[in-house]
């Protein structure tokens, strides 16, 4: 069966510090991968999605970037965090060629102080 | 533009039936999804509709009318554990982007 891992679970970082969040998927090949952010009490904002190694589409211009160095690994990064980057970050995968239902990792709660 | 509308909050009684509505306006349509999200947790997939009509899955059913840009999620025999947010999401043609609504917070009371 497929599983998705995401870490760390919580993170407190000062403004201006770098960020690296990692997501890995097991039990499937060539998944579509997604990074979302959810502000408190709000919906999911799509940040990046990837349909293959090295292929990244950005949805929202901001100080975040994403990379997919391996088929089942997706990394979200920032060189300098802003206060507005605080939120709940969710990684998700869907089967390529499938109906499109997404399966989410447990999330990382980021607080920028 | 792209827009998904859902009621912000609903309250229902344990054992009852509740219907959560969703209307959407998106650039293309390639499927509608419902997800459940408990407070502080990640969303989990509930249902998928791509053709008009009703899809039933145990206590949960989802309906779609593409011509009206409308869907609903029906929850029967409500249990306290059904207290959660319910997210309506639409997948665009092209297949990779899914737009999420802000979610409906459902409170189930005894």
mmCIF file with all atom_site columns, C-alpha atoms in Angstrom:
data_model
loop_
_atom_site.group_PDB
_atom_site.id
_atom_site.type_symbol
_atom_site.label_atom_id
_atom_site.label_alt_id
_atom_site.label_comp_id
_atom_site.label_asym_id
_atom_site.label_entity_id
_atom_site.label_seq_id
_atom_site.pdbx_PDB_ins_code
_atom_site.Cartn_x
_atom_site.Cartn_y
_atom_site.Cartn_z
_atom_site.occupancy
_atom_site.B_iso_or_equiv
_atom_site.pdbx_formal_charge
_atom_site.auth_seq_id
_atom_site.auth_comp_id
_atom_site.auth_asym_id
_atom_site.auth_atom_id
_atom_site.pdbx_PDB_model_num
ATOM 1   C CA . UNK A 1 1   ? 0.000   0.000  0.000   1.00 0.00 ? 1   UNK A CA 1
ATOM 2   C CA . UNK A 1 2   ? 1.040   3.588  -0.494  1.00 0.00 ? 2   UNK A CA 1
ATOM 3   C CA . UNK A 1 3   ? 2.231   5.826  2.306   1.00 0.00 ? 3   UNK A CA 1
ATOM 4   C CA . UNK A 1 4   ? 3.367   9.423  2.390   1.00 0.00 ? 4   UNK A CA 1
ATOM 5   C CA . UNK A 1 5   ? 5.806   10.807 4.909   1.00 0.00 ? 5   UNK A CA 1
ATOM 6   C CA . UNK A 1 6   ? 6.363   14.421 5.775   1.00 0.00 ? 6   UNK A CA 1
ATOM 7   C CA . UNK A 1 7   ? 8.693   15.996 8.279   1.00 0.00 ? 7   UNK A CA 1
ATOM 8   C CA . UNK A 1 8   ? 9.138   17.717 10.571  1.00 0.00 ? 8   UNK A CA 1
ATOM 9   C CA . UNK A 1 9   ? 5.703   17.754 12.188  1.00 0.00 ? 9   UNK A CA 1
ATOM 10  C CA . UNK A 1 10  ? 6.193   21.174 13.774  1.00 0.00 ? 10  UNK A CA 1
ATOM 11  C CA . UNK A 1 11  ? 8.759   23.889 13.251  1.00 0.00 ? 11  UNK A CA 1
ATOM 12  C CA . UNK A 1 12  ? 9.394   27.287 14.808  1.00 0.00 ? 12  UNK A CA 1
ATOM 13  C CA . UNK A 1 13  ? 11.764  29.456 12.808  1.00 0.00 ? 13  UNK A CA 1
ATOM 14  C CA . UNK A 1 14  ? 12.845  33.111 13.084  1.00 0.00 ? 14  UNK A CA 1
ATOM 15  C CA . UNK A 1 15  ? 12.158  35.575 10.288  1.00 0.00 ? 15  UNK A CA 1
ATOM 16  C CA . UNK A 1 16  ? 14.952  35.530 7.720   1.00 0.00 ? 16  UNK A CA 1
ATOM 17  C CA . UNK A 1 17  ? 16.013  31.948 8.401   1.00 0.00 ? 17  UNK A CA 1
ATOM 18  C CA . UNK A 1 18  ? 16.041  29.232 5.708   1.00 0.00 ? 18  UNK A CA 1
ATOM 19  C CA . UNK A 1 19  ? 13.475  26.457 5.395   1.00 0.00 ? 19  UNK A CA 1
ATOM 20  C CA . UNK A 1 20  ? 13.534  22.905 4.099   1.00 0.00 ? 20  UNK A CA 1
ATOM 21  C CA . UNK A 1 21  ? 10.513  20.593 4.315   1.00 0.00 ? 21  UNK A CA 1
ATOM 22  C CA . UNK A 1 22  ? 10.709  17.096 2.922   1.00 0.00 ? 22  UNK A CA 1
ATOM 23  C CA . UNK A 1 23  ? 8.078   14.721 1.634   1.00 0.00 ? 23  UNK A CA 1
ATOM 24  C CA . UNK A 1 24  ? 8.504   11.153 0.425   1.00 0.00 ? 24  UNK A CA 1
ATOM 25  C CA . UNK A 1 25  ? 6.017   8.692  -0.994  1.00 0.00 ? 25  UNK A CA 1
ATOM 26  C CA . UNK A 1 26  ? 6.272   4.907  -0.829  1.00 0.00 ? 26  UNK A CA 1
ATOM 27  C CA . UNK A 1 27  ? 4.477   2.181  -2.739  1.00 0.00 ? 27  UNK A CA 1
ATOM 28  C CA . UNK A 1 28  ? 3.842   3.985  -6.024  1.00 0.00 ? 28  UNK A CA 1
ATOM 29  C CA . UNK A 1 29  ? 5.828   5.116  -9.039  1.00 0.00 ? 29  UNK A CA 1
ATOM 30  C CA . UNK A 1 30  ? 5.769   8.403  -10.951 1.00 0.00 ? 30  UNK A CA 1
ATOM 31  C CA . UNK A 1 31  ? 3.204   10.075 -8.711  1.00 0.00 ? 31  UNK A CA 1
ATOM 32  C CA . UNK A 1 32  ? 2.002   13.622 -9.190  1.00 0.00 ? 32  UNK A CA 1
ATOM 33  C CA . UNK A 1 33  ? 3.209   15.570 -6.157  1.00 0.00 ? 33  UNK A CA 1
ATOM 34  C CA . UNK A 1 34  ? 1.826   18.733 -4.576  1.00 0.00 ? 34  UNK A CA 1
ATOM 35  C CA . UNK A 1 35  ? 2.685   21.275 -1.899  1.00 0.00 ? 35  UNK A CA 1
ATOM 36  C CA . UNK A 1 36  ? -0.170  23.191 -0.263  1.00 0.00 ? 36  UNK A CA 1
ATOM 37  C CA . UNK A 1 37  ? -0.324  25.776 2.489   1.00 0.00 ? 37  UNK A CA 1
ATOM 38  C CA . UNK A 1 38  ? -3.328  26.217 4.750   1.00 0.00 ? 38  UNK A CA 1
ATOM 39  C CA . UNK A 1 39  ? -3.659  29.320 6.883   1.00 0.00 ? 39  UNK A CA 1
ATOM 40  C CA . UNK A 1 40  ? -5.638  28.965 10.113  1.00 0.00 ? 40  UNK A CA 1
ATOM 41  C CA . UNK A 1 41  ? -9.338  28.447 9.332   1.00 0.00 ? 41  UNK A CA 1
ATOM 42  C CA . UNK A 1 42  ? -8.775  28.773 5.595   1.00 0.00 ? 42  UNK A CA 1
ATOM 43  C CA . UNK A 1 43  ? -8.783  26.534 2.525   1.00 0.00 ? 43  UNK A CA 1
ATOM 44  C CA . UNK A 1 44  ? -5.826  24.913 0.821   1.00 0.00 ? 44  UNK A CA 1
ATOM 45  C CA . UNK A 1 45  ? -3.601  27.109 -1.325  1.00 0.00 ? 45  UNK A CA 1
ATOM 46  C CA . UNK A 1 46  ? -1.699  25.198 -4.008  1.00 0.00 ? 46  UNK A CA 1
ATOM 47  C CA . UNK A 1 47  ? 1.941   26.266 -3.987  1.00 0.00 ? 47  UNK A CA 1
ATOM 48  C CA . UNK A 1 48  ? 3.704   23.831 -6.339  1.00 0.00 ? 48  UNK A CA 1
ATOM 49  C CA . UNK A 1 49  ? 2.980   20.666 -8.243  1.00 0.00 ? 49  UNK A CA 1
ATOM 50  C CA . UNK A 1 50  ? 5.202   18.224 -10.078 1.00 0.00 ? 50  UNK A CA 1
ATOM 51  C CA . UNK A 1 51  ? 4.454   15.560 -12.669 1.00 0.00 ? 51  UNK A CA 1
ATOM 52  C CA . UNK A 1 52  ? 7.978   14.154 -12.813 1.00 0.00 ? 52  UNK A CA 1
ATOM 53  C CA . UNK A 1 53  ? 11.593  14.448 -11.668 1.00 0.00 ? 53  UNK A CA 1
ATOM 54  C CA . UNK A 1 54  ? 12.834  17.996 -12.104 1.00 0.00 ? 54  UNK A CA 1
ATOM 55  C CA . UNK A 1 55  ? 9.446   19.226 -13.371 1.00 0.00 ? 55  UNK A CA 1
ATOM 56  C CA . UNK A 1 56  ? 8.001   21.869 -11.067 1.00 0.00 ? 56  UNK A CA 1
ATOM 57  C CA . UNK A 1 57  ? 5.073   24.208 -11.678 1.00 0.00 ? 57  UNK A CA 1
ATOM 58  C CA . UNK A 1 58  ? 4.669   27.204 -9.406  1.00 0.00 ? 58  UNK A CA 1
ATOM 59  C CA . UNK A 1 59  ? 1.226   28.516 -8.653  1.00 0.00 ? 59  UNK A CA 1
ATOM 60  C CA . UNK A 1 60  ? 1.939   31.482 -6.437  1.00 0.00 ? 60  UNK A CA 1
ATOM 61  C CA . UNK A 1 61  ? 4.934   33.826 -6.842  1.00 0.00 ? 61  UNK A CA 1
ATOM 62  C CA . UNK A 1 62  ? 6.608   34.112 -3.448  1.00 0.00 ? 62  UNK A CA 1
ATOM 63  C CA . UNK A 1 63  ? 9.829   33.419 -1.634  1.00 0.00 ? 63  UNK A CA 1
ATOM 64  C CA . UNK A 1 64  ? 9.320   29.658 -1.665  1.00 0.00 ? 64  UNK A CA 1
ATOM 65  C CA . UNK A 1 65  ? 10.736  27.114 -4.106  1.00 0.00 ? 65  UNK A CA 1
ATOM 66  C CA . UNK A 1 66  ? 10.293  23.395 -4.656  1.00 0.00 ? 66  UNK A CA 1
ATOM 67  C CA . UNK A 1 67  ? 12.458  20.629 -6.033  1.00 0.00 ? 67  UNK A CA 1
ATOM 68  C CA . UNK A 1 68  ? 11.937  16.996 -6.971  1.00 0.00 ? 68  UNK A CA 1
ATOM 69  C CA . UNK A 1 69  ? 15.361  15.349 -6.960  1.00 0.00 ? 69  UNK A CA 1
ATOM 70  C CA . UNK A 1 70  ? 13.950  11.804 -7.030  1.00 0.00 ? 70  UNK A CA 1
ATOM 71  C CA . UNK A 1 71  ? 10.731  10.262 -8.291  1.00 0.00 ? 71  UNK A CA 1
ATOM 72  C CA . UNK A 1 72  ? 9.119   10.022 -4.867  1.00 0.00 ? 72  UNK A CA 1
ATOM 73  C CA . UNK A 1 73  ? 10.780  12.926 -3.073  1.00 0.00 ? 73  UNK A CA 1
ATOM 74  C CA . UNK A 1 74  ? 9.474   16.476 -3.001  1.00 0.00 ? 74  UNK A CA 1
ATOM 75  C CA . UNK A 1 75  ? 11.183  19.305 -1.126  1.00 0.00 ? 75  UNK A CA 1
ATOM 76  C CA . UNK A 1 76  ? 9.884   22.756 -0.223  1.00 0.00 ? 76  UNK A CA 1
ATOM 77  C CA . UNK A 1 77  ? 12.485  25.418 0.507   1.00 0.00 ? 77  UNK A CA 1
ATOM 78  C CA . UNK A 1 78  ? 12.971  29.043 1.313   1.00 0.00 ? 78  UNK A CA 1
ATOM 79  C CA . UNK A 1 79  ? 16.139  31.085 1.628   1.00 0.00 ? 79  UNK A CA 1
ATOM 80  C CA . UNK A 1 80  ? 14.589  33.680 3.946   1.00 0.00 ? 80  UNK A CA 1
ATOM 81  C CA . UNK A 1 81  ? 11.315  33.120 5.778   1.00 0.00 ? 81  UNK A CA 1
ATOM 82  C CA . UNK A 1 82  ? 8.724   35.865 6.198   1.00 0.00 ? 82  UNK A CA 1
ATOM 83  C CA . UNK A 1 83  ? 6.150   36.150 8.969   1.00 0.00 ? 83  UNK A CA 1
ATOM 84  C CA . UNK A 1 84  ? 3.463   35.508 6.344   1.00 0.00 ? 84  UNK A CA 1
ATOM 85  C CA . UNK A 1 85  ? 4.975   32.081 5.628   1.00 0.00 ? 85  UNK A CA 1
ATOM 86  C CA . UNK A 1 86  ? 3.480   30.726 8.855   1.00 0.00 ? 86  UNK A CA 1
ATOM 87  C CA . UNK A 1 87  ? 0.884   28.038 8.250   1.00 0.00 ? 87  UNK A CA 1
ATOM 88  C CA . UNK A 1 88  ? 0.151   24.352 7.880   1.00 0.00 ? 88  UNK A CA 1
ATOM 89  C CA . UNK A 1 89  ? 2.133   22.870 4.971   1.00 0.00 ? 89  UNK A CA 1
ATOM 90  C CA . UNK A 1 90  ? 0.751   19.762 3.340   1.00 0.00 ? 90  UNK A CA 1
ATOM 91  C CA . UNK A 1 91  ? 2.345   17.479 0.807   1.00 0.00 ? 91  UNK A CA 1
ATOM 92  C CA . UNK A 1 92  ? 0.068   15.282 -1.307  1.00 0.00 ? 92  UNK A CA 1
ATOM 93  C CA . UNK A 1 93  ? 0.306   12.744 -4.085  1.00 0.00 ? 93  UNK A CA 1
ATOM 94  C CA . UNK A 1 94  ? -2.030  11.472 -6.762  1.00 0.00 ? 94  UNK A CA 1
ATOM 95  C CA . UNK A 1 95  ? -1.625  8.646  -9.246  1.00 0.00 ? 95  UNK A CA 1
ATOM 96  C CA . UNK A 1 96  ? -0.521  9.783  -12.677 1.00 0.00 ? 96  UNK A CA 1
ATOM 97  C CA . UNK A 1 97  ? -3.296  9.031  -15.132 1.00 0.00 ? 97  UNK A CA 1
ATOM 98  C CA . UNK A 1 98  ? -5.799  8.384  -12.339 1.00 0.00 ? 98  UNK A CA 1
ATOM 99  C CA . UNK A 1 99  ? -8.993  10.274 -11.440 1.00 0.00 ? 99  UNK A CA 1
ATOM 100 C CA . UNK A 1 100 ? -6.963  12.734 -9.413  1.00 0.00 ? 100 UNK A CA 1
ATOM 101 C CA . UNK A 1 101 ? -7.880  12.058 -5.797  1.00 0.00 ? 101 UNK A CA 1
ATOM 102 C CA . UNK A 1 102 ? -5.056  13.246 -3.594  1.00 0.00 ? 102 UNK A CA 1
ATOM 103 C CA . UNK A 1 103 ? -3.578  11.601 -0.523  1.00 0.00 ? 103 UNK A CA 1
ATOM 104 C CA . UNK A 1 104 ? -2.048  13.919 2.004   1.00 0.00 ? 104 UNK A CA 1
ATOM 105 C CA . UNK A 1 105 ? 0.881   13.626 4.337   1.00 0.00 ? 105 UNK A CA 1
ATOM 106 C CA . UNK A 1 106 ? 0.446   14.484 8.027   1.00 0.00 ? 106 UNK A CA 1
ATOM 107 C CA . UNK A 1 107 ? 1.549   18.088 7.485   1.00 0.00 ? 107 UNK A CA 1
ATOM 108 C CA . UNK A 1 108 ? 4.101   20.460 8.980   1.00 0.00 ? 108 UNK A CA 1
ATOM 109 C CA . UNK A 1 109 ? 2.928   23.266 11.217  1.00 0.00 ? 109 UNK A CA 1
ATOM 110 C CA . UNK A 1 110 ? 5.338   26.169 10.647  1.00 0.00 ? 110 UNK A CA 1
ATOM 111 C CA . UNK A 1 111 ? 5.447   29.196 12.900  1.00 0.00 ? 111 UNK A CA 1
ATOM 112 C CA . UNK A 1 112 ? 7.685   32.065 11.849  1.00 0.00 ? 112 UNK A CA 1
ATOM 113 C CA . UNK A 1 113 ? 8.542   34.339 14.755  1.00 0.00 ? 113 UNK A CA 1
ATOM 114 C CA . UNK B 2 1   ? -12.251 33.423 -12.661 1.00 0.00 ? 1   UNK B CA 1
ATOM 115 C CA . UNK B 2 2   ? -12.278 30.310 -10.558 1.00 0.00 ? 2   UNK B CA 1
ATOM 116 C CA . UNK B 2 3   ? -14.415 30.074 -7.478  1.00 0.00 ? 3   UNK B CA 1
ATOM 117 C CA . UNK B 2 4   ? -15.764 27.402 -5.162  1.00 0.00 ? 4   UNK B CA 1
ATOM 118 C CA . UNK B 2 5   ? -18.446 28.323 -2.619  1.00 0.00 ? 5   UNK B CA 1
ATOM 119 C CA . UNK B 2 6   ? -19.472 26.338 0.432   1.00 0.00 ? 6   UNK B CA 1
ATOM 120 C CA . UNK B 2 7   ? -21.267 27.361 3.613   1.00 0.00 ? 7   UNK B CA 1
ATOM 121 C CA . UNK B 2 8   ? -18.802 28.282 6.333   1.00 0.00 ? 8   UNK B CA 1
ATOM 122 C CA . UNK B 2 9   ? -20.414 26.328 9.170   1.00 0.00 ? 9   UNK B CA 1
ATOM 123 C CA . UNK B 2 10  ? -23.263 23.909 9.775   1.00 0.00 ? 10  UNK B CA 1
ATOM 124 C CA . UNK B 2 11  ? -24.633 22.261 12.894  1.00 0.00 ? 11  UNK B CA 1
ATOM 125 C CA . UNK B 2 12  ? -26.552 18.988 12.980  1.00 0.00 ? 12  UNK B CA 1
ATOM 126 C CA . UNK B 2 13  ? -27.707 16.452 15.545  1.00 0.00 ? 13  UNK B CA 1
ATOM 127 C CA . UNK B 2 14  ? -26.281 13.001 16.115  1.00 0.00 ? 14  UNK B CA 1
ATOM 128 C CA . UNK B 2 15  ? -28.239 10.403 14.120  1.00 0.00 ? 15  UNK B CA 1
ATOM 129 C CA . UNK B 2 16  ? -29.610 12.961 11.663  1.00 0.00 ? 16  UNK B CA 1
ATOM 130 C CA . UNK B 2 17  ? -28.862 13.605 7.991   1.00 0.00 ? 17  UNK B CA 1
ATOM 131 C CA . UNK B 2 18  ? -26.968 16.673 6.763   1.00 0.00 ? 18  UNK B CA 1
ATOM 132 C CA . UNK B 2 19  ? -26.384 17.991 3.253   1.00 0.00 ? 19  UNK B CA 1
ATOM 133 C CA . UNK B 2 20  ? -23.358 20.183 2.520   1.00 0.00 ? 20  UNK B CA 1
ATOM 134 C CA . UNK B 2 21  ? -23.638 22.142 -0.708  1.00 0.00 ? 21  UNK B CA 1
ATOM 135 C CA . UNK B 2 22  ? -20.898 23.289 -3.053  1.00 0.00 ? 22  UNK B CA 1
ATOM 136 C CA . UNK B 2 23  ? -21.147 25.489 -6.123  1.00 0.00 ? 23  UNK B CA 1
ATOM 137 C CA . UNK B 2 24  ? -18.242 26.050 -8.443  1.00 0.00 ? 24  UNK B CA 1
ATOM 138 C CA . UNK B 2 25  ? -17.102 28.160 -11.364 1.00 0.00 ? 25  UNK B CA 1
ATOM 139 C CA . UNK B 2 26  ? -13.858 26.916 -12.825 1.00 0.00 ? 26  UNK B CA 1
ATOM 140 C CA . UNK B 2 27  ? -11.954 27.093 -16.081 1.00 0.00 ? 27  UNK B CA 1
ATOM 141 C CA . UNK B 2 28  ? -12.689 23.573 -17.251 1.00 0.00 ? 28  UNK B CA 1
ATOM 142 C CA . UNK B 2 29  ? -13.917 20.581 -15.279 1.00 0.00 ? 29  UNK B CA 1
ATOM 143 C CA . UNK B 2 30  ? -12.397 17.162 -14.877 1.00 0.00 ? 30  UNK B CA 1
ATOM 144 C CA . UNK B 2 31  ? -13.880 15.868 -11.648 1.00 0.00 ? 31  UNK B CA 1
ATOM 145 C CA . UNK B 2 32  ? -15.143 16.972 -8.233  1.00 0.00 ? 32  UNK B CA 1
ATOM 146 C CA . UNK B 2 33  ? -13.830 15.664 -4.940  1.00 0.00 ? 33  UNK B CA 1
ATOM 147 C CA . UNK B 2 34  ? -14.896 15.818 -1.320  1.00 0.00 ? 34  UNK B CA 1
ATOM 148 C CA . UNK B 2 35  ? -12.386 15.594 1.507   1.00 0.00 ? 35  UNK B CA 1
ATOM 149 C CA . UNK B 2 36  ? -12.808 15.410 5.274   1.00 0.00 ? 36  UNK B CA 1
ATOM 150 C CA . UNK B 2 37  ? -10.420 17.295 7.534   1.00 0.00 ? 37  UNK B CA 1
ATOM 151 C CA . UNK B 2 38  ? -10.451 16.945 11.303  1.00 0.00 ? 38  UNK B CA 1
ATOM 152 C CA . UNK B 2 39  ? -9.044  19.874 13.266  1.00 0.00 ? 39  UNK B CA 1
ATOM 153 C CA . UNK B 2 40  ? -5.258  19.905 13.177  1.00 0.00 ? 40  UNK B CA 1
ATOM 154 C CA . UNK B 2 41  ? -5.038  16.998 10.754  1.00 0.00 ? 41  UNK B CA 1
ATOM 155 C CA . UNK B 2 42  ? -4.534  16.513 7.032   1.00 0.00 ? 42  UNK B CA 1
ATOM 156 C CA . UNK B 2 43  ? -7.500  16.106 4.674   1.00 0.00 ? 43  UNK B CA 1
ATOM 157 C CA . UNK B 2 44  ? -8.606  12.594 3.736   1.00 0.00 ? 44  UNK B CA 1
ATOM 158 C CA . UNK B 2 45  ? -10.311 11.677 0.474   1.00 0.00 ? 45  UNK B CA 1
ATOM 159 C CA . UNK B 2 46  ? -14.045 10.884 0.716   1.00 0.00 ? 46  UNK B CA 1
ATOM 160 C CA . UNK B 2 47  ? -15.601 10.828 -2.743  1.00 0.00 ? 47  UNK B CA 1
ATOM 161 C CA . UNK B 2 48  ? -15.201 11.551 -6.438  1.00 0.00 ? 48  UNK B CA 1
ATOM 162 C CA . UNK B 2 49  ? -17.774 12.547 -9.077  1.00 0.00 ? 49  UNK B CA 1
ATOM 163 C CA . UNK B 2 50  ? -17.053 13.136 -12.736 1.00 0.00 ? 50  UNK B CA 1
ATOM 164 C CA . UNK B 2 51  ? -20.472 12.331 -14.244 1.00 0.00 ? 51  UNK B CA 1
ATOM 165 C CA . UNK B 2 52  ? -23.831 13.725 -13.191 1.00 0.00 ? 52  UNK B CA 1
ATOM 166 C CA . UNK B 2 53  ? -25.633 11.795 -10.513 1.00 0.00 ? 53  UNK B CA 1
ATOM 167 C CA . UNK B 2 54  ? -25.242 10.287 -7.098  1.00 0.00 ? 54  UNK B CA 1
ATOM 168 C CA . UNK B 2 55  ? -22.307 8.232  -5.824  1.00 0.00 ? 55  UNK B CA 1
ATOM 169 C CA . UNK B 2 56  ? -22.935 6.339  -2.604  1.00 0.00 ? 56  UNK B CA 1
ATOM 170 C CA . UNK B 2 57  ? -20.306 5.084  -0.205  1.00 0.00 ? 57  UNK B CA 1
ATOM 171 C CA . UNK B 2 58  ? -21.722 3.775  3.054   1.00 0.00 ? 58  UNK B CA 1
ATOM 172 C CA . UNK B 2 59  ? -23.047 6.667  5.146   1.00 0.00 ? 59  UNK B CA 1
ATOM 173 C CA . UNK B 2 60  ? -21.647 9.205  2.668   1.00 0.00 ? 60  UNK B CA 1
ATOM 174 C CA . UNK B 2 61  ? -23.107 10.116 -0.733  1.00 0.00 ? 61  UNK B CA 1
ATOM 175 C CA . UNK B 2 62  ? -22.057 12.782 -3.197  1.00 0.00 ? 62  UNK B CA 1
ATOM 176 C CA . UNK B 2 63  ? -24.091 14.301 -5.999  1.00 0.00 ? 63  UNK B CA 1
ATOM 177 C CA . UNK B 2 64  ? -22.978 16.252 -9.054  1.00 0.00 ? 64  UNK B CA 1
ATOM 178 C CA . UNK B 2 65  ? -24.758 18.416 -11.616 1.00 0.00 ? 65  UNK B CA 1
ATOM 179 C CA . UNK B 2 66  ? -22.209 19.692 -14.128 1.00 0.00 ? 66  UNK B CA 1
ATOM 180 C CA . UNK B 2 67  ? -24.702 21.929 -15.958 1.00 0.00 ? 67  UNK B CA 1
ATOM 181 C CA . UNK B 2 68  ? -25.493 23.724 -12.700 1.00 0.00 ? 68  UNK B CA 1
ATOM 182 C CA . UNK B 2 69  ? -21.937 23.741 -11.337 1.00 0.00 ? 69  UNK B CA 1
ATOM 183 C CA . UNK B 2 70  ? -23.309 22.158 -8.191  1.00 0.00 ? 70  UNK B CA 1
ATOM 184 C CA . UNK B 2 71  ? -22.495 19.308 -5.859  1.00 0.00 ? 71  UNK B CA 1
ATOM 185 C CA . UNK B 2 72  ? -23.554 18.178 -2.437  1.00 0.00 ? 72  UNK B CA 1
ATOM 186 C CA . UNK B 2 73  ? -22.215 15.786 0.161   1.00 0.00 ? 73  UNK B CA 1
ATOM 187 C CA . UNK B 2 74  ? -24.847 13.889 2.130   1.00 0.00 ? 74  UNK B CA 1
ATOM 188 C CA . UNK B 2 75  ? -23.956 12.417 5.487   1.00 0.00 ? 75  UNK B CA 1
ATOM 189 C CA . UNK B 2 76  ? -26.433 9.983  7.042   1.00 0.00 ? 76  UNK B CA 1
ATOM 190 C CA . UNK B 2 77  ? -26.714 8.634  10.588  1.00 0.00 ? 77  UNK B CA 1
ATOM 191 C CA . UNK B 2 78  ? -24.440 11.349 11.858  1.00 0.00 ? 78  UNK B CA 1
ATOM 192 C CA . UNK B 2 79  ? -21.915 10.434 14.513  1.00 0.00 ? 79  UNK B CA 1
ATOM 193 C CA . UNK B 2 80  ? -19.951 12.710 16.808  1.00 0.00 ? 80  UNK B CA 1
ATOM 194 C CA . UNK B 2 81  ? -16.767 11.743 14.962  1.00 0.00 ? 81  UNK B CA 1
ATOM 195 C CA . UNK B 2 82  ? -18.207 13.342 11.801  1.00 0.00 ? 82  UNK B CA 1
ATOM 196 C CA . UNK B 2 83  ? -17.508 16.761 13.342  1.00 0.00 ? 83  UNK B CA 1
ATOM 197 C CA . UNK B 2 84  ? -14.890 18.075 10.931  1.00 0.00 ? 84  UNK B CA 1
ATOM 198 C CA . UNK B 2 85  ? -14.382 20.384 7.969   1.00 0.00 ? 85  UNK B CA 1
ATOM 199 C CA . UNK B 2 86  ? -15.556 19.152 4.582   1.00 0.00 ? 86  UNK B CA 1
ATOM 200 C CA . UNK B 2 87  ? -13.671 20.450 1.561   1.00 0.00 ? 87  UNK B CA 1
ATOM 201 C CA . UNK B 2 88  ? -15.101 20.559 -1.946  1.00 0.00 ? 88  UNK B CA 1
ATOM 202 C CA . UNK B 2 89  ? -12.454 20.510 -4.688  1.00 0.00 ? 89  UNK B CA 1
ATOM 203 C CA . UNK B 2 90  ? -12.595 20.681 -8.487  1.00 0.00 ? 90  UNK B CA 1
ATOM 204 C CA . UNK B 2 91  ? -9.970  19.350 -10.865 1.00 0.00 ? 91  UNK B CA 1
ATOM 205 C CA . UNK B 2 92  ? -9.330  21.411 -13.973 1.00 0.00 ? 92  UNK B CA 1
ATOM 206 C CA . UNK B 2 93  ? -9.043  19.992 -17.461 1.00 0.00 ? 93  UNK B CA 1
ATOM 207 C CA . UNK B 2 94  ? -5.384  19.234 -18.031 1.00 0.00 ? 94  UNK B CA 1
ATOM 208 C CA . UNK B 2 95  ? -5.576  17.174 -14.904 1.00 0.00 ? 95  UNK B CA 1
ATOM 209 C CA . UNK B 2 96  ? -2.957  18.444 -12.537 1.00 0.00 ? 96  UNK B CA 1
ATOM 210 C CA . UNK B 2 97  ? -4.515  21.376 -10.776 1.00 0.00 ? 97  UNK B CA 1
ATOM 211 C CA . UNK B 2 98  ? -7.226  20.961 -8.176  1.00 0.00 ? 98  UNK B CA 1
ATOM 212 C CA . UNK B 2 99  ? -8.926  24.022 -6.700  1.00 0.00 ? 99  UNK B CA 1
ATOM 213 C CA . UNK B 2 100 ? -10.143 23.676 -3.120  1.00 0.00 ? 100 UNK B CA 1
ATOM 214 C CA . UNK B 2 101 ? -13.006 25.472 -1.464  1.00 0.00 ? 101 UNK B CA 1
ATOM 215 C CA . UNK B 2 102 ? -12.503 27.008 1.973   1.00 0.00 ? 102 UNK B CA 1
ATOM 216 C CA . UNK B 2 103 ? -14.410 24.134 3.568   1.00 0.00 ? 103 UNK B CA 1
ATOM 217 C CA . UNK B 2 104 ? -17.561 23.740 5.655   1.00 0.00 ? 104 UNK B CA 1
ATOM 218 C CA . UNK B 2 105 ? -17.097 23.185 9.382   1.00 0.00 ? 105 UNK B CA 1
ATOM 219 C CA . UNK B 2 106 ? -19.676 20.678 10.576  1.00 0.00 ? 106 UNK B CA 1
ATOM 220 C CA . UNK B 2 107 ? -20.538 20.479 14.264  1.00 0.00 ? 107 UNK B CA 1
ATOM 221 C CA . UNK B 2 108 ? -22.425 17.371 15.358  1.00 0.00 ? 108 UNK B CA 1
ATOM 222 C CA . UNK B 2 109 ? -24.204 17.783 18.691  1.00 0.00 ? 109 UNK B CA 1
ATOM 223 C CA . UNK B 2 110 ? -25.665 15.131 20.956  1.00 0.00 ? 110 UNK B CA 1
#
